Amino acid sequence: MLHSNSIGFQTFSYARHLCNSCTRILGLESTPKIIQYNDEEVMLEIIPIGIDVDSLLARKLLPDVKEKEESILRLYKGKKIIFGKDKLDIVNGILQKLNAFEQFLNFYPEWRDKVVLIQVVIPGNSNQPKLESKVSEKITSINSKYGSLEFSPVHFYRSFLEQDLYIALMKIADLGLITVVRDGMNTSSLEYIVCQEKNKNPLILSEFTGTAGSISGAIQINPWNTDDVAHQIKNCLVMDEYEKANRHSTMYNFVRSHNSEFWANSFINAINTNCATQSERHSIPLLDTITISESYKNSKKRLILLDYDGTLVPITNIPANAIPSSKTIESLTLLCEDPKNAVWVISGRDSEFLNKHLGSIKGLGLSAEHGGFVRHPYRDWESLVDQLDLSWKTQIKNIFDFFTERTSGSFVEEKVAAITWHYRNANQDYAMFQCNQCHSHLESAIASNLPVEILVGKKCLEVRPKEVNKGEIVSRLLESSSNVGLDFLFVAGDDRTDEDMFITARNYVNSIIKEESDENPLKLNNKLPKSSSDDNNASKEILISNPNLSKQSLDFESEICQLKHLDCFTVIVGNRNKKSNAFWNVPTTYNITDLIQALSKND
Ligand SMILES: O=P(O)(O)OC[C@H]1O[C@H](O[C@H]2O[C@H](CO)[C@@H](O)[C@H](O)[C@H]2O)[C@H](O)[C@@H](O)[C@@H]1O
């Protein structure tokens, strides 16, 4: 399933169950609409099944059907007919139905000779001899207790039902009774509603059916609640015509509008939309180094924001060993020496580590623990988490220690305001399993009660304060007066926490465009692509952020640049097929090192 682009579900709860299983068993990240799998997005759609209403409406008028209706009515003259058709499977709730019907006859003796339950049972997916004998016993017991020589309250047909007879039974029924304890795309309820177009008789529907979520005019029941179902049977048999008509019209309108054609179209639309989004996403272009070099050269005020692990420095097995190369240090030093540049390393590492390896670079800005601490160039470290309650750390540490003891090779990295459990050096299959257990425990038992966010990192689980993220620190830097008049913005990162930086950069560019378009509406509007009025911001943003465009676009871009020039380059390091908010991609940290070296010598 996880190799699909889209998965369609009958109900929201089925989609939720899959999400939960993927998060808890496989450790995947998910939202109610998306499961993240191997850098791919599996889209979850709720598309309840529909039936071919028109052909059923036509079929029910056939003379054969009419004939069968008349013969059944003759057979059960003077009786109310309750109808049910189910497969002989444990989940179809036949026993629950019989129990409820028995209770109804028990509670309401005045109805004993006046109602018949016609129960059609078709063979199930497997042989169910035990269930079959229980059902037979129950029917015999009801019929002997409440029936007579002339009349049996339960009429049981065990066979495949010919279509015309099935339609005739649904047309003449006074009540449809569906008591399944679990099902998916069962269409019996929909067929019953269409067949009742004229009589408008009610439907009792188990809350566990796949259609219960959409058929709001039905009487919903829990099939395990025998007494309630018994009472509802009686209420339906005495329901007034006005209520019947109201309930039926709600159900019928839904079934008509959500027919099989609508169902098929919903699937096709979902697949088209999702595939289009995914193919767009798959084309994160490789960073055009000529364009960025030219842009760098022509700019006068630059902001350069770099993540550390996986961006400036390759991933290593032991965090302490991930240290910058001399080439990286030299390039950063040169970049910082240029008065046009403000250069920052924004990392999840703690301040002590960043100080040790990057602290001596003059003019370099540092941000530690995902923005919890900052060191402006030539200043001391400043804490942004002073006011936060960090008492949760002890509780999280205890949980991480528990998993560390049981996962050989894993360890805990404790920082001031965050805490990380690393398992890169443990047996991977087992560690992944442990990580999922730990994650699941944190999500269900801890996260909702504590002011924290849980992050699935690269072979690690990290817990940090909710209020802290890299986007916040980027936002502060962009808003700071020292960055007014910025004309070159470069942001590079490799993991989930860096996405917050990309999003903030994108929003910043969009806000500038909005400002410009508000100030110069004519000039900008004349230049906007005509077909994309709803998408104006996005188009403009791409034009600004992605200078590698067609001639026509470049003309438009240069027009914007005259208003206010800003070239923004957001770059994701690693797999270019990965979902990201960055516009550009480079495959490895070495490309970043080469790039910053080239830029530092470029001016
Ligand atoms: O924001 P970053 O600079 O990317 O830091 C994120 C985390 O990086 C470190 O862990 C990761 O890198 C280690 C060294 O390559 C690797 O062994 C580990 O598996 C990775 O998860 C760091 O230890 C964490 O504190 C940072 O939050």
XYZ file of C-alpha atoms and ligand atoms in Angstrom:
630
model
C 0.000 0.000 0.000
C 2.808 2.388 0.899
C 4.133 2.257 -2.654
C 0.913 3.875 -3.907
C 0.535 7.590 -4.669
C -2.952 7.676 -3.182
C -4.964 5.355 -0.963
C -8.736 5.735 -0.921
C -10.659 4.877 2.241
C -14.324 4.339 2.864
C -14.244 6.249 6.157
C -12.031 8.660 8.032
C -11.508 6.192 10.884
C -10.010 3.570 8.530
C -7.504 6.152 7.273
C -6.703 7.071 10.871
C -6.054 3.414 11.753
C -3.542 3.112 8.906
C -1.796 6.343 9.972
C -1.542 5.109 13.563
C -0.121 1.763 12.477
C 2.420 3.400 10.201
C 3.554 5.765 12.961
C 3.586 3.232 15.774
C 4.775 0.093 14.027
C 6.892 1.458 11.184
C 7.904 4.773 12.782
C 6.803 6.804 9.759
C 5.818 10.449 9.962
C 2.211 11.131 9.085
C -0.537 13.735 9.114
C -4.255 12.906 8.693
C -3.775 13.415 4.909
C -0.252 12.175 4.252
C 2.089 9.325 5.208
C 5.764 9.980 4.579
C 7.433 6.859 3.207
C 10.991 6.620 1.799
C 11.021 10.294 0.838
C 7.681 9.791 -0.923
C 4.275 11.048 0.115
C 1.352 8.642 0.198
C -1.832 10.714 0.047
C -4.850 9.502 2.026
C -8.281 10.182 0.571
C -11.713 9.545 2.058
C -13.900 8.465 -0.870
C -17.033 6.559 0.246
C -18.382 4.131 -2.344
C -21.354 4.995 -4.562
C -23.731 2.829 -6.612
C -25.191 3.074 -10.114
C -28.447 4.717 -9.036
C -29.959 5.197 -12.487
C -29.663 1.573 -13.495
C -31.139 0.405 -10.185
C -34.050 2.857 -10.573
C -34.690 1.479 -14.060
C -34.374 -2.148 -12.965
C -36.794 -1.804 -10.104
C -39.558 -0.863 -12.581
C -39.209 -4.077 -14.617
C -42.327 -6.294 -14.796
C -40.413 -9.276 -13.352
C -39.645 -7.306 -10.215
C -43.236 -6.156 -9.940
C -44.437 -9.742 -10.215
C -42.121 -10.876 -7.432
C -43.201 -7.994 -5.215
C -46.817 -9.016 -5.558
C -46.166 -12.651 -4.755
C -44.152 -11.788 -1.612
C -46.832 -9.364 -0.470
C -49.452 -12.057 -0.945
C -47.350 -14.488 1.077
C -46.907 -12.086 4.015
C -50.262 -10.366 3.802
C -51.059 -8.277 6.873
C -47.509 -8.505 8.227
C -44.816 -5.871 8.487
C -41.659 -7.037 6.720
C -38.188 -6.459 8.100
C -35.532 -7.257 5.533
C -31.867 -8.151 5.846
C -29.311 -9.680 3.502
C -25.894 -10.633 4.822
C -22.967 -12.895 4.104
C -22.514 -15.747 6.543
C -19.444 -14.200 8.188
C -18.823 -13.415 11.820
C -18.466 -9.670 11.108
C -21.859 -9.426 9.458
C -23.694 -9.472 12.767
C -26.421 -12.006 11.899
C -26.463 -13.328 15.438
C -26.664 -9.800 16.818
C -29.625 -9.172 14.513
C -31.430 -12.319 15.623
C -30.813 -11.496 19.289
C -32.241 -8.017 18.816
C -35.258 -9.313 16.917
C -35.907 -11.866 19.659
C -35.683 -9.122 22.272
C -38.097 -6.982 20.240
C -40.678 -9.814 20.266
C -40.044 -10.203 23.969
C -40.419 -6.484 24.775
C -43.408 -5.923 22.494
C -45.768 -8.935 22.604
C -48.405 -6.939 20.681
C -46.188 -7.226 17.585
C -45.629 -11.005 17.781
C -47.927 -12.102 14.960
C -47.596 -8.975 12.960
C -43.927 -8.890 11.913
C -41.720 -11.154 9.871
C -37.957 -10.926 9.572
C -36.886 -12.076 6.106
C -33.232 -12.814 6.457
C -31.311 -13.787 3.335
C -27.913 -15.283 4.009
C -25.414 -15.765 1.220
C -22.317 -17.953 1.653
C -19.413 -16.157 3.338
C -15.783 -15.926 2.281
C -14.950 -19.063 4.241
C -16.819 -22.011 5.715
C -18.277 -21.093 9.093
C -19.890 -24.311 10.405
C -19.990 -23.077 14.015
C -21.614 -19.791 13.095
C -24.046 -21.572 10.803
C -25.190 -23.930 13.533
C -25.529 -21.078 16.051
C -27.641 -19.100 13.586
C -29.862 -22.153 12.903
C -30.282 -22.812 16.612
C -31.227 -19.205 17.260
C -33.797 -19.154 14.448
C -35.355 -22.412 15.642
C -35.540 -21.055 19.164
C -37.235 -17.772 18.074
C -39.670 -19.534 15.781
C -40.632 -22.125 18.370
C -41.000 -19.519 21.126
C -42.852 -16.800 19.177
C -44.251 -18.655 16.143
C -47.120 -21.075 15.546
C -48.057 -23.832 13.136
C -49.204 -21.248 10.580
C -46.529 -18.611 11.065
C -42.754 -18.350 11.658
C -41.469 -14.894 12.654
C -38.060 -15.516 11.063
C -37.879 -16.581 7.433
C -34.410 -17.654 6.596
C -33.177 -18.104 3.014
C -29.749 -19.524 2.660
C -28.811 -19.073 -0.983
C -27.585 -16.639 -3.588
C -30.418 -14.286 -4.298
C -31.576 -13.582 -7.817
C -31.276 -9.836 -8.499
C -34.973 -9.218 -9.255
C -36.064 -10.967 -6.063
C -33.530 -8.987 -4.041
C -34.834 -5.703 -5.486
C -38.436 -6.771 -4.915
C -37.719 -7.576 -1.245
C -36.051 -4.228 -0.687
C -38.938 -2.396 -2.355
C -41.681 -3.945 -0.253
C -39.802 -4.012 3.086
C -41.214 -1.905 5.929
C -37.790 -1.719 7.533
C -34.200 -2.404 6.464
C -32.071 -3.861 9.257
C -28.235 -3.875 9.024
C -26.373 -4.930 12.156
C -22.829 -5.659 10.935
C -20.087 -5.412 13.536
C -17.427 -4.405 10.971
C -17.520 -3.799 7.261
C -16.069 -1.687 4.511
C -17.659 -0.980 1.178
C -20.965 -2.796 1.677
C -23.541 -1.250 -0.654
C -26.700 -2.949 0.732
C -27.743 0.177 2.639
C -27.409 2.330 -0.492
C -29.414 -0.140 -2.581
C -32.153 -0.271 0.043
C -32.459 3.528 0.064
C -32.839 3.659 -3.740
C -35.390 0.820 -3.756
C -37.390 2.703 -1.126
C -37.695 5.727 -3.409
C -41.489 5.393 -3.325
C -42.324 3.901 0.109
C -39.619 5.820 2.017
C -39.450 3.253 4.815
C -36.711 3.623 7.435
C -33.309 1.997 7.694
C -31.604 0.798 10.881
C -27.873 0.937 10.272
C -25.008 -0.271 12.427
C -22.542 2.468 13.344
C -19.781 0.042 12.281
C -20.713 -0.005 8.612
C -18.558 1.821 6.116
C -21.557 3.894 5.023
C -22.708 4.978 8.510
C -20.570 8.121 8.334
C -22.366 9.395 5.244
C -25.981 8.173 5.623
C -27.232 10.629 8.189
C -30.979 9.940 7.829
C -30.632 6.315 9.004
C -31.308 5.213 12.593
C -27.813 4.441 13.810
C -27.348 1.656 16.327
C -24.628 -0.298 18.056
C -25.433 -3.940 17.170
C -24.030 -5.135 20.513
C -26.669 -3.105 22.336
C -29.471 -5.660 21.888
C -32.092 -3.783 23.932
C -31.613 -0.547 22.046
C -31.854 -2.266 18.666
C -35.066 -3.956 19.858
C -36.564 -0.571 20.839
C -35.452 1.022 17.572
C -37.162 -1.754 15.580
C -40.424 -0.908 17.298
C -39.894 2.879 16.835
C -39.323 2.388 13.122
C -42.434 0.263 12.706
C -44.584 3.039 14.192
C -42.695 5.980 12.641
C -45.002 8.649 11.171
C -45.000 9.365 7.439
C -43.537 12.844 7.872
C -40.444 11.613 9.708
C -40.036 8.735 7.265
C -40.127 11.135 4.302
C -37.673 13.532 5.923
C -35.200 10.843 6.801
C -35.487 9.207 3.419
C -34.985 12.394 1.450
C -31.709 13.126 3.333
C -30.426 9.624 2.578
C -31.693 9.504 -0.997
C -30.205 12.881 -1.969
C -26.839 11.754 -0.709
C -26.935 8.398 -2.511
C -28.024 10.096 -5.779
C -25.317 12.747 -5.717
C -22.585 10.380 -4.484
C -23.206 7.691 -7.083
C -20.696 5.364 -8.718
C -19.754 7.963 -11.318
C -18.988 10.491 -8.590
C -16.985 7.822 -6.764
C -14.887 6.975 -9.830
C -14.328 10.648 -10.653
C -13.200 11.341 -7.085
C -10.557 8.627 -7.420
C -9.373 9.900 -10.791
C -9.223 13.487 -9.534
C -7.310 12.431 -6.423
C -4.808 10.451 -8.491
C -4.378 13.289 -11.006
C -3.896 15.908 -8.314
C -1.535 13.804 -6.248
C 0.562 12.641 -9.175
C 0.833 16.199 -10.474
C 1.934 17.466 -7.059
C 4.417 14.653 -6.713
C 5.966 15.033 -10.150
C 6.368 18.764 -9.508
C 7.935 17.924 -6.194
C 10.305 15.428 -7.761
C 11.921 18.042 -9.834
C 13.907 19.950 -7.213
C 16.512 21.310 -9.621
C 20.213 21.046 -8.995
C 21.569 24.370 -7.810
C 22.731 26.417 -10.771
C 26.165 27.493 -9.546
C 26.696 30.018 -12.361
C 23.483 31.841 -11.514
C 24.171 31.935 -7.800
C 27.739 33.113 -8.368
C 26.540 35.966 -10.577
C 23.826 36.881 -8.159
C 26.337 36.842 -5.299
C 28.724 39.040 -7.242
C 26.047 41.602 -8.143
C 24.616 41.846 -4.628
C 25.452 44.408 -1.976
C 23.883 43.032 1.178
C 23.847 39.306 1.796
C 22.517 36.980 4.479
C 23.932 33.439 4.473
C 22.290 30.862 6.774
C 23.842 27.409 7.083
C 22.803 24.325 8.991
C 25.667 22.308 10.515
C 25.222 18.482 10.592
C 24.540 17.039 7.168
C 25.027 20.446 5.501
C 28.410 21.948 6.421
C 29.777 18.681 7.794
C 29.049 15.074 6.670
C 27.113 12.780 9.002
C 29.371 10.585 11.172
C 28.647 7.667 13.487
C 29.652 9.583 16.584
C 28.394 13.162 16.890
C 31.640 14.366 18.486
C 33.513 13.334 15.339
C 31.483 15.517 13.008
C 33.901 18.424 12.798
C 34.403 20.969 10.031
C 37.236 20.519 7.523
C 39.949 23.171 7.242
C 38.481 24.071 3.830
C 35.110 24.785 5.479
C 36.695 26.874 8.238
C 38.740 28.871 5.707
C 35.748 29.498 3.463
C 33.556 30.580 6.373
C 36.331 32.877 7.593
C 36.650 34.492 4.157
C 32.890 34.878 3.819
C 32.724 36.571 7.233
C 35.529 38.973 6.320
C 33.441 40.439 3.501
C 31.543 43.452 4.967
C 28.640 42.776 2.566
C 28.006 39.441 4.283
C 26.195 38.358 7.440
C 26.972 34.642 7.912
C 25.224 32.385 10.436
C 25.424 28.717 11.370
C 22.027 27.623 12.700
C 22.204 24.194 14.313
C 20.569 21.747 16.683
C 23.937 21.325 18.415
C 24.573 22.918 21.779
C 26.502 26.170 22.183
C 29.510 24.438 23.725
C 30.041 22.275 20.630
C 29.540 25.157 18.195
C 31.901 27.358 20.243
C 34.544 24.679 20.211
C 34.545 24.160 16.436
C 33.328 27.425 14.960
C 33.668 29.910 17.843
C 36.980 31.316 16.663
C 35.700 32.481 13.272
C 35.490 36.263 13.536
C 32.177 37.798 12.557
C 30.311 34.464 12.386
C 26.847 34.374 13.956
C 25.896 31.160 15.788
C 22.564 29.712 16.828
C 22.478 26.573 18.993
C 19.762 24.092 19.993
C 17.459 24.924 17.068
C 17.347 28.619 17.895
C 17.257 28.335 21.699
C 20.580 30.184 21.983
C 22.203 32.846 19.791
C 25.614 34.397 19.591
C 25.632 37.522 17.443
C 28.988 38.294 15.848
C 31.470 39.683 18.411
C 28.948 39.246 21.234
C 28.304 36.703 23.996
C 25.815 33.868 23.903
C 22.256 34.872 24.668
C 19.587 32.444 25.890
C 16.091 32.586 24.426
C 14.841 29.776 26.641
C 15.413 31.397 30.051
C 11.743 31.937 30.673
C 10.707 28.441 29.604
C 9.822 25.620 31.980
C 12.306 22.854 31.186
C 11.356 20.535 34.047
C 10.022 18.009 31.502
C 13.619 17.101 30.660
C 13.924 14.747 33.638
C 10.875 12.789 32.571
C 12.102 12.499 28.967
C 15.610 11.586 30.121
C 14.172 8.699 32.184
C 12.337 7.386 29.129
C 15.392 7.724 26.900
C 17.529 5.997 29.587
C 15.051 3.125 29.680
C 15.455 2.599 25.923
C 19.224 3.116 26.049
C 19.584 0.304 28.620
C 17.665 -1.996 26.306
C 19.285 -0.934 23.006
C 22.960 -1.685 22.952
C 24.986 0.994 21.100
C 22.445 3.773 21.606
C 23.064 6.803 23.817
C 21.530 10.032 25.084
C 22.848 13.482 24.197
C 21.699 15.955 26.796
C 21.675 19.618 25.883
C 20.490 22.640 27.887
C 16.975 22.883 26.430
C 16.725 19.725 24.332
C 17.508 16.060 24.641
C 18.349 13.535 21.923
C 18.377 9.728 21.835
C 20.837 8.459 19.185
C 20.744 4.905 17.782
C 22.986 5.135 14.684
C 25.483 2.696 16.237
C 22.985 0.084 17.383
C 21.648 -2.925 15.459
C 19.481 -1.046 12.956
C 16.457 -3.358 12.740
C 16.149 -3.633 16.477
C 16.956 0.031 17.075
C 14.288 1.106 14.592
C 11.821 -1.066 16.436
C 12.860 0.458 19.769
C 12.732 3.944 18.281
C 9.158 3.348 17.128
C 8.181 2.064 20.546
C 9.791 5.034 22.219
C 8.257 7.491 19.749
C 4.843 5.969 20.164
C 5.128 6.141 23.951
C 6.260 9.763 23.821
C 3.459 10.730 21.430
C 0.659 9.016 23.300
C 1.652 9.410 26.920
C 3.881 12.474 27.073
C 3.693 14.976 24.241
C 0.097 16.027 24.768
C 0.743 16.951 28.413
C 4.100 18.694 28.031
C 5.164 21.873 26.190
C 7.459 19.928 23.865
C 7.861 18.854 20.259
C 9.149 15.406 19.285
C 11.328 15.274 16.194
C 12.311 12.201 14.223
C 15.859 13.104 13.168
C 18.590 11.247 11.325
C 18.869 8.027 13.380
C 17.743 9.911 16.448
C 14.692 11.049 18.373
C 14.853 14.573 19.713
C 12.630 16.388 22.196
C 12.787 20.184 22.413
C 10.567 23.018 23.696
C 7.544 23.769 21.522
C 8.402 27.446 21.325
C 11.827 26.893 19.777
C 12.543 26.230 16.102
C 14.976 27.323 13.421
C 12.250 29.270 11.584
C 11.899 31.609 14.581
C 15.565 32.517 14.613
C 15.601 33.072 10.835
C 12.585 35.297 11.202
C 14.369 37.395 13.862
C 17.396 37.771 11.624
C 15.335 38.797 8.601
C 13.425 41.353 10.650
C 16.523 42.790 12.283
C 17.431 46.313 11.181
C 20.922 45.195 10.177
C 19.383 43.194 7.361
C 17.277 45.979 5.816
C 18.004 46.255 2.093
C 19.032 42.620 1.728
C 19.508 41.609 -1.904
C 20.948 38.087 -1.521
C 19.591 35.406 0.789
C 21.082 31.912 0.925
C 19.665 29.175 3.185
C 21.021 25.603 3.225
C 19.966 22.593 5.296
C 19.366 18.869 5.111
C 16.698 17.716 7.533
C 13.207 18.304 8.841
C 14.274 21.061 11.256
C 15.733 23.039 8.338
C 12.383 23.058 6.565
C 11.311 25.733 9.086
C 14.133 27.937 7.749
C 13.059 27.371 4.131
C 9.451 28.198 4.920
C 10.399 31.387 6.762
C 12.622 32.487 3.847
C 9.797 31.806 1.394
C 7.291 33.740 3.482
C 9.722 36.634 3.730
C 10.125 36.794 -0.050
C 6.349 36.639 -0.458
C 5.851 39.471 2.037
C 8.264 41.656 0.063
C 6.385 40.934 -3.130
C 3.102 41.752 -1.462
C 4.522 45.024 -0.167
C 5.782 45.890 -3.633
C 2.549 44.947 -5.327
C 0.547 47.050 -2.811
C 2.829 50.023 -3.431
C 3.045 49.589 -7.231
C -0.109 47.731 -8.196
C -0.231 48.788 -11.857
C 3.344 48.105 -12.625
C 3.282 44.660 -11.049
C -0.166 43.586 -12.158
C 0.584 44.354 -15.794
C 3.491 42.016 -15.608
C 1.836 39.120 -13.842
C 1.140 35.946 -15.801
C -2.544 36.266 -16.715
C -3.586 32.669 -16.117
C -2.433 32.445 -12.542
C -4.272 35.223 -10.755
C -4.886 33.078 -7.686
C -1.317 32.051 -7.657
C 0.261 35.428 -8.069
C 2.347 35.295 -4.980
C 3.640 31.867 -5.765
C 4.548 32.836 -9.337
C 6.332 35.936 -8.254
C 8.096 34.131 -5.511
C 9.380 31.505 -7.916
C 10.494 34.174 -10.317
C 12.477 35.886 -7.644
C 13.797 32.788 -5.990
C 14.592 30.830 -9.079
C 16.534 33.008 -11.476
C 17.094 30.144 -13.890
C 13.984 30.871 -15.952
C 12.820 31.423 -19.510
C 13.546 34.688 -21.329
C 10.002 35.910 -20.802
C 10.151 35.180 -17.097
C 13.513 36.842 -16.811
C 12.006 40.036 -18.256
C 9.327 39.871 -15.631
C 11.874 39.114 -12.965
C 14.057 42.040 -13.895
C 10.973 44.244 -13.655
C 10.462 43.097 -10.085
C 14.125 43.470 -9.398
C 13.834 47.141 -10.355
C 11.235 47.540 -7.669
C 13.242 45.784 -4.999
C 15.940 43.283 -5.762
C 16.210 40.114 -3.725
C 17.612 36.822 -4.931
C 16.721 34.028 -2.529
C 18.342 30.600 -2.798
C 16.995 27.872 -0.515
C 18.975 24.644 -0.870
C 18.274 21.141 0.411
C 21.308 18.872 0.739
C 20.855 15.170 -0.137
C 18.176 13.299 -2.046
C 16.522 15.602 -4.586
C 13.356 13.492 -4.627
C 12.740 14.191 -1.000
C 9.812 16.433 -0.134
C 11.148 19.863 0.715
C 10.239 23.522 0.814
C 13.615 24.386 -0.685
C 13.821 25.451 -4.344
C 17.228 23.995 -5.088
C 19.180 20.849 -4.350
C 22.809 19.807 -3.975
C 23.612 16.110 -3.449
C 26.238 16.248 -0.682
C 27.849 18.397 1.995
C 30.955 18.553 -0.254
C 28.945 20.559 -2.792
C 28.130 23.056 -0.044
C 31.776 23.286 0.963
C 32.798 23.830 -2.697
C 30.082 26.409 -3.128
C 30.960 28.504 -0.087
C 34.625 28.337 -1.068
C 33.789 29.517 -4.608
C 31.551 32.312 -3.303
C 34.105 33.457 -0.744
C 36.631 34.002 -3.537
C 34.118 35.415 -5.946
C 33.719 39.083 -5.043
O 20.690 21.124 13.128
P 21.856 20.273 12.824
O 23.138 21.031 12.837
O 21.680 19.521 11.538
O 21.952 19.224 14.011
C 20.966 18.185 14.142
C 21.457 17.100 15.106
O 22.734 16.705 14.633
C 23.498 15.791 15.407
O 23.047 14.478 15.159
C 23.144 14.089 13.804
O 24.512 14.142 13.369
C 25.407 13.220 14.034
C 26.800 13.462 13.500
O 26.875 13.335 12.133
C 24.947 11.784 13.767
O 25.804 10.857 14.442
C 23.500 11.617 14.263
O 23.042 10.326 13.910
C 22.619 12.683 13.626
O 21.319 12.598 14.157
C 23.524 16.165 16.858
O 24.104 15.135 17.614
C 22.172 16.583 17.405
O 22.343 17.129 18.684
C 21.575 17.657 16.506
O 20.326 18.044 16.992
